[in-house]
Amino acid sequence: MELLKQRIEKDGNVRMPNIVKVDSFLNHQIDVDLLDEIGAEFYRRFKDKGITKIVTIEASGIAIACSAARYFKVPVVFAKKHENKTMDDDVYQVTIHSFTKGKDYEAKISKRYLDSSDTVLIIDDFLANGEAAKGLTAMVEMSGAEIAGIGIVIEKGFQNGGKTLREMGICVESLAVIENIKEDKVVFKK
Ligand code: 5GP
């Protein structure tokens, strides 16, 4: 997606050693016009797959998933990371290793919102080692729902998440794929 790549080049920052910060338009402040284009692009790529639900993980995935969901006209279900008293007891639950925080956390989705009648598009902001996407995939599989694919805004192609997920037979569509980072500049896959 050319518009997205241009924006990453213009406003993205590289943090040592391989973290890309896009806080000025995606992860903290959000450019809603760009977000709308991202949602439309996911729709273009997955519109024929019979999607009934979009699944993501809090927090950064939520806005992106909602933008796509407006095109698909389906609900968004986001996995919760934080304990809270209002969460249902009956949940699909996995342990995910956080790439950016370097520690494990529990992610949960209420069984009320996902079942075997669903066809799911999983969406997230970044794909690095694939731990978040694999965790979401596992929860969707627990529900018996079908996984139509995974939509990623920025894939870091020099980490192994994309390869692992594609080898699992999952259709992974990334809107921008960073091949490598040279002297703090991102180099996109052609
Ligand atoms: P993975 O689970 O694929 O290793 O990492 C993906 C998750 O970690 C995403 O949900 C994202 O929040 C975070 N993440 C991974 N790499 C980056 C990065 O370079 N920049 C930012 N902002 N988040 C990242």
mmCIF file of C-alpha atoms and ligand atoms in Angstrom:
data_model
loop_
_atom_site.group_PDB
_atom_site.id
_atom_site.type_symbol
_atom_site.label_atom_id
_atom_site.label_comp_id
_atom_site.label_asym_id
_atom_site.label_seq_id
_atom_site.Cartn_x
_atom_site.Cartn_y
_atom_site.Cartn_z
ATOM 1 C CA MET A 1 0.000 0.000 0.000
ATOM 2 C CA GLU A 2 1.956 2.966 -1.348
ATOM 3 C CA LEU A 3 0.313 5.649 0.825
ATOM 4 C CA LEU A 4 1.198 3.709 3.978
ATOM 5 C CA LYS A 5 4.801 3.099 2.919
ATOM 6 C CA GLN A 6 5.263 6.798 2.161
ATOM 7 C CA ARG A 7 3.889 7.680 5.584
ATOM 8 C CA ILE A 8 6.180 5.207 7.359
ATOM 9 C CA GLU A 9 9.152 6.677 5.463
ATOM 10 C CA LYS A 10 8.097 10.220 6.344
ATOM 11 C CA ASP A 11 6.935 9.879 9.945
ATOM 12 C CA GLY A 12 8.120 6.487 11.240
ATOM 13 C CA ASN A 13 11.135 6.202 13.550
ATOM 14 C CA VAL A 14 13.433 3.288 14.159
ATOM 15 C CA ARG A 15 14.209 2.434 17.754
ATOM 16 C CA MET A 16 17.116 0.167 18.555
ATOM 17 C CA PRO A 17 17.541 -2.508 17.479
ATOM 18 C CA ASN A 18 14.472 -3.289 15.345
ATOM 19 C CA ILE A 19 11.400 -1.528 16.717
ATOM 20 C CA VAL A 20 9.563 0.761 14.320
ATOM 21 C CA LYS A 21 7.625 3.567 15.972
ATOM 22 C CA VAL A 22 4.563 4.881 14.177
ATOM 23 C CA ASP A 23 3.087 6.714 17.163
ATOM 24 C CA SER A 24 2.396 9.912 15.230
ATOM 25 C CA PHE A 25 -0.171 8.323 12.891
ATOM 26 C CA LEU A 26 -1.103 4.791 14.015
ATOM 27 C CA ASN A 27 -0.175 3.749 17.544
ATOM 28 C CA HIS A 28 -0.769 6.799 19.726
ATOM 29 C CA GLN A 29 -2.029 9.723 17.655
ATOM 30 C CA ILE A 30 -4.159 8.281 14.856
ATOM 31 C CA ASP A 31 -4.594 9.688 11.352
ATOM 32 C CA VAL A 32 -8.194 8.606 10.760
ATOM 33 C CA ASP A 33 -8.070 9.292 7.020
ATOM 34 C CA LEU A 34 -5.120 6.925 6.674
ATOM 35 C CA LEU A 35 -6.895 4.487 9.010
ATOM 36 C CA ASP A 36 -9.896 4.569 6.690
ATOM 37 C CA GLU A 37 -7.668 3.782 3.675
ATOM 38 C CA ILE A 38 -6.161 0.883 5.630
ATOM 39 C CA GLY A 39 -9.636 -0.469 6.431
ATOM 40 C CA ALA A 40 -10.641 -0.174 2.766
ATOM 41 C CA GLU A 41 -7.488 -1.995 1.651
ATOM 42 C CA PHE A 42 -8.150 -4.912 4.017
ATOM 43 C CA TYR A 43 -11.680 -5.065 2.628
ATOM 44 C CA ARG A 44 -10.353 -5.117 -0.933
ATOM 45 C CA ARG A 45 -8.056 -8.040 -0.091
ATOM 46 C CA PHE A 46 -10.510 -10.165 1.942
ATOM 47 C CA LYS A 47 -13.975 -9.161 0.695
ATOM 48 C CA ASP A 48 -14.686 -12.494 -1.003
ATOM 49 C CA LYS A 49 -13.894 -14.650 2.030
ATOM 50 C CA GLY A 50 -17.259 -14.530 3.778
ATOM 51 C CA ILE A 51 -15.921 -12.790 6.892
ATOM 52 C CA THR A 52 -18.417 -12.682 9.789
ATOM 53 C CA LYS A 53 -16.102 -11.295 12.488
ATOM 54 C CA ILE A 54 -12.836 -9.424 12.841
ATOM 55 C CA VAL A 55 -10.633 -10.495 15.747
ATOM 56 C CA THR A 56 -7.793 -8.394 17.122
ATOM 57 C CA ILE A 57 -5.968 -7.698 20.375
ATOM 58 C CA GLU A 58 -5.995 -4.625 22.581
ATOM 59 C CA ALA A 59 -4.893 -1.932 22.366
ATOM 60 C CA SER A 60 -3.365 -0.955 19.027
ATOM 61 C CA GLY A 61 -5.336 -3.436 16.925
ATOM 62 C CA ILE A 62 -8.741 -2.109 17.936
ATOM 63 C CA ALA A 63 -8.920 1.090 15.888
ATOM 64 C CA ILE A 64 -7.546 -0.679 12.802
ATOM 65 C CA ALA A 65 -10.009 -3.552 13.150
ATOM 66 C CA CYS A 66 -12.915 -1.126 13.602
ATOM 67 C CA SER A 67 -11.935 0.772 10.474
ATOM 68 C CA ALA A 68 -11.940 -2.468 8.448
ATOM 69 C CA ALA A 69 -15.154 -3.653 10.105
ATOM 70 C CA ARG A 70 -17.047 -0.643 8.781
ATOM 71 C CA TYR A 71 -16.371 -1.939 5.260
ATOM 72 C CA PHE A 72 -17.088 -5.600 6.049
ATOM 73 C CA LYS A 73 -20.125 -4.598 8.151
ATOM 74 C CA VAL A 74 -19.270 -7.165 10.833
ATOM 75 C CA PRO A 75 -18.468 -6.877 14.556
ATOM 76 C CA VAL A 76 -14.985 -6.623 16.018
ATOM 77 C CA VAL A 77 -13.969 -8.879 18.898
ATOM 78 C CA PHE A 78 -10.754 -7.915 20.651
ATOM 79 C CA ALA A 79 -8.759 -10.173 22.954
ATOM 80 C CA LYS A 80 -8.372 -8.673 26.404
ATOM 81 C CA LYS A 81 -4.982 -8.577 28.061
ATOM 82 C CA HIS A 82 -5.950 -7.141 31.399
ATOM 83 C CA GLU A 83 -7.731 -8.787 34.302
ATOM 84 C CA ASN A 84 -11.042 -7.203 35.082
ATOM 85 C CA LYS A 85 -14.068 -8.142 37.110
ATOM 86 C CA THR A 86 -16.527 -7.693 34.253
ATOM 87 C CA MET A 87 -14.923 -10.309 32.000
ATOM 88 C CA ASP A 88 -16.939 -13.517 31.505
ATOM 89 C CA ASP A 89 -15.527 -16.655 33.181
ATOM 90 C CA ASP A 90 -16.102 -18.742 30.105
ATOM 91 C CA VAL A 91 -13.203 -17.744 27.881
ATOM 92 C CA TYR A 92 -10.749 -18.914 25.269
ATOM 93 C CA GLN A 93 -7.359 -18.151 26.788
ATOM 94 C CA VAL A 94 -3.734 -18.262 25.656
ATOM 95 C CA THR A 95 -0.358 -17.080 26.915
ATOM 96 C CA ILE A 96 1.395 -14.737 24.492
ATOM 97 C CA HIS A 97 5.001 -13.553 24.636
ATOM 98 C CA SER A 98 5.155 -9.806 24.047
ATOM 99 C CA PHE A 99 7.855 -8.781 21.592
ATOM 100 C CA THR A 100 7.942 -5.159 22.706
ATOM 101 C CA LYS A 101 7.689 -5.807 26.475
ATOM 102 C CA GLY A 102 9.773 -8.972 26.550
ATOM 103 C CA LYS A 103 7.377 -10.809 28.869
ATOM 104 C CA ASP A 104 4.380 -13.146 28.791
ATOM 105 C CA TYR A 105 0.766 -12.097 29.267
ATOM 106 C CA GLU A 106 -2.604 -13.821 29.207
ATOM 107 C CA ALA A 107 -5.058 -12.991 26.408
ATOM 108 C CA LYS A 108 -8.747 -13.889 26.638
ATOM 109 C CA ILE A 109 -11.818 -13.847 24.434
ATOM 110 C CA SER A 110 -15.268 -14.567 25.839
ATOM 111 C CA LYS A 111 -16.830 -17.704 24.351
ATOM 112 C CA ARG A 112 -19.989 -15.646 23.954
ATOM 113 C CA TYR A 113 -18.543 -13.731 20.986
ATOM 114 C CA LEU A 114 -16.898 -16.422 18.851
ATOM 115 C CA ASP A 115 -18.137 -19.829 17.778
ATOM 116 C CA SER A 116 -18.027 -22.416 15.007
ATOM 117 C CA SER A 117 -20.468 -20.458 12.834
ATOM 118 C CA ASP A 118 -17.899 -17.654 12.371
ATOM 119 C CA THR A 119 -15.419 -16.965 9.587
ATOM 120 C CA VAL A 120 -12.729 -14.758 11.041
ATOM 121 C CA LEU A 121 -10.288 -12.176 9.764
ATOM 122 C CA ILE A 122 -7.517 -11.564 12.304
ATOM 123 C CA ILE A 123 -6.063 -8.048 12.204
ATOM 124 C CA ASP A 124 -3.071 -6.499 13.979
ATOM 125 C CA ASP A 125 -0.802 -3.485 13.615
ATOM 126 C CA PHE A 126 2.598 -5.222 13.475
ATOM 127 C CA LEU A 127 3.847 -8.710 12.700
ATOM 128 C CA ALA A 128 7.265 -9.494 14.173
ATOM 129 C CA ASN A 129 7.829 -13.024 15.534
ATOM 130 C CA GLY A 130 4.167 -13.869 15.152
ATOM 131 C CA GLU A 131 3.421 -14.558 18.818
ATOM 132 C CA ALA A 132 0.360 -12.288 18.980
ATOM 133 C CA ALA A 133 -1.028 -13.607 15.677
ATOM 134 C CA LYS A 134 -0.393 -17.232 16.710
ATOM 135 C CA GLY A 135 -2.144 -16.599 20.031
ATOM 136 C CA LEU A 136 -5.171 -15.106 18.273
ATOM 137 C CA THR A 137 -5.151 -17.970 15.762
ATOM 138 C CA ALA A 138 -5.142 -20.490 18.620
ATOM 139 C CA MET A 139 -8.143 -18.839 20.293
ATOM 140 C CA VAL A 140 -10.105 -18.752 17.037
ATOM 141 C CA GLU A 141 -9.286 -22.437 16.503
ATOM 142 C CA MET A 142 -10.516 -23.241 20.042
ATOM 143 C CA SER A 143 -13.855 -21.695 19.088
ATOM 144 C CA GLY A 144 -14.188 -23.898 16.009
ATOM 145 C CA ALA A 145 -14.472 -20.828 13.770
ATOM 146 C CA GLU A 146 -12.783 -20.762 10.387
ATOM 147 C CA ILE A 147 -9.749 -18.495 9.894
ATOM 148 C CA ALA A 148 -10.082 -16.707 6.552
ATOM 149 C CA GLY A 149 -6.774 -14.934 6.938
ATOM 150 C CA ILE A 150 -4.607 -12.484 8.825
ATOM 151 C CA GLY A 151 -4.363 -8.817 7.877
ATOM 152 C CA ILE A 152 -1.296 -6.941 9.111
ATOM 153 C CA VAL A 153 -0.573 -3.253 8.677
ATOM 154 C CA ILE A 154 3.237 -3.505 8.983
ATOM 155 C CA GLU A 155 5.110 -6.797 8.694
ATOM 156 C CA LYS A 156 8.759 -6.871 9.637
ATOM 157 C CA GLY A 157 9.894 -9.390 7.047
ATOM 158 C CA PHE A 158 13.284 -9.836 8.685
ATOM 159 C CA GLN A 159 11.586 -11.514 11.666
ATOM 160 C CA ASN A 160 10.080 -14.966 11.277
ATOM 161 C CA GLY A 161 6.372 -14.453 12.121
ATOM 162 C CA GLY A 162 5.165 -14.153 8.521
ATOM 163 C CA LYS A 163 7.082 -17.232 7.404
ATOM 164 C CA THR A 164 5.772 -19.312 10.321
ATOM 165 C CA LEU A 165 2.137 -18.320 9.776
ATOM 166 C CA ARG A 166 2.299 -18.867 6.000
ATOM 167 C CA GLU A 167 3.874 -22.277 6.592
ATOM 168 C CA MET A 168 0.861 -23.048 8.798
ATOM 169 C CA GLY A 169 -1.219 -22.560 5.619
ATOM 170 C CA ILE A 170 -2.731 -19.243 6.723
ATOM 171 C CA CYS A 171 -3.296 -16.466 4.182
ATOM 172 C CA VAL A 172 -1.314 -13.495 5.562
ATOM 173 C CA GLU A 173 -1.764 -10.129 3.830
ATOM 174 C CA SER A 174 0.514 -7.293 4.957
ATOM 175 C CA LEU A 175 0.000 -3.758 3.686
ATOM 176 C CA ALA A 176 3.680 -2.840 4.075
ATOM 177 C CA VAL A 177 6.521 -5.326 4.458
ATOM 178 C CA ILE A 178 9.819 -4.044 5.836
ATOM 179 C CA GLU A 179 12.620 -6.148 4.396
ATOM 180 C CA ASN A 180 15.315 -4.722 6.613
ATOM 181 C CA ILE A 181 16.481 -1.650 8.490
ATOM 182 C CA LYS A 182 19.655 0.051 7.296
ATOM 183 C CA GLU A 183 21.194 2.925 9.240
ATOM 184 C CA ASP A 184 17.881 3.596 10.983
ATOM 185 C CA LYS A 185 16.003 3.695 7.671
ATOM 186 C CA VAL A 186 13.374 1.144 6.694
ATOM 187 C CA VAL A 187 13.775 -0.698 3.406
ATOM 188 C CA PHE A 188 10.512 -2.059 2.021
ATOM 189 C CA LYS A 189 10.068 -5.319 0.166
ATOM 190 C CA LYS A 190 9.243 -4.519 -3.466
HETATM 191 P P1 5GP B 1 4.863 -10.477 17.438
HETATM 192 O O1 5GP B 1 3.863 -11.069 18.384
HETATM 193 O O2 5GP B 1 4.552 -10.750 15.991
HETATM 194 O O3 5GP B 1 6.282 -10.832 17.794
HETATM 195 O O4 5GP B 1 4.786 -8.909 17.623
HETATM 196 C C1 5GP B 1 3.630 -8.251 17.246
HETATM 197 C C2 5GP B 1 3.100 -7.393 18.351
HETATM 198 O O5 5GP B 1 4.148 -6.692 19.002
HETATM 199 C C3 5GP B 1 2.137 -6.372 17.765
HETATM 200 O O6 5GP B 1 0.872 -6.566 18.355
HETATM 201 C C4 5GP B 1 2.734 -5.025 18.158
HETATM 202 O O7 5GP B 1 1.918 -4.418 19.098
HETATM 203 C C5 5GP B 1 4.084 -5.306 18.762
HETATM 204 N N1 5GP B 1 5.214 -4.964 17.873
HETATM 205 C C6 5GP B 1 6.088 -5.825 17.302
HETATM 206 N N2 5GP B 1 7.027 -5.184 16.619
HETATM 207 C C7 5GP B 1 6.752 -3.862 16.743
HETATM 208 C C8 5GP B 1 7.371 -2.682 16.225
HETATM 209 O O8 5GP B 1 8.401 -2.688 15.534
HETATM 210 N N3 5GP B 1 6.767 -1.509 16.546
HETATM 211 C C9 5GP B 1 5.651 -1.441 17.299
HETATM 212 N N4 5GP B 1 5.138 -0.232 17.546
HETATM 213 N N5 5GP B 1 5.029 -2.537 17.802
HETATM 214 C C10 5GP B 1 5.583 -3.741 17.524
#
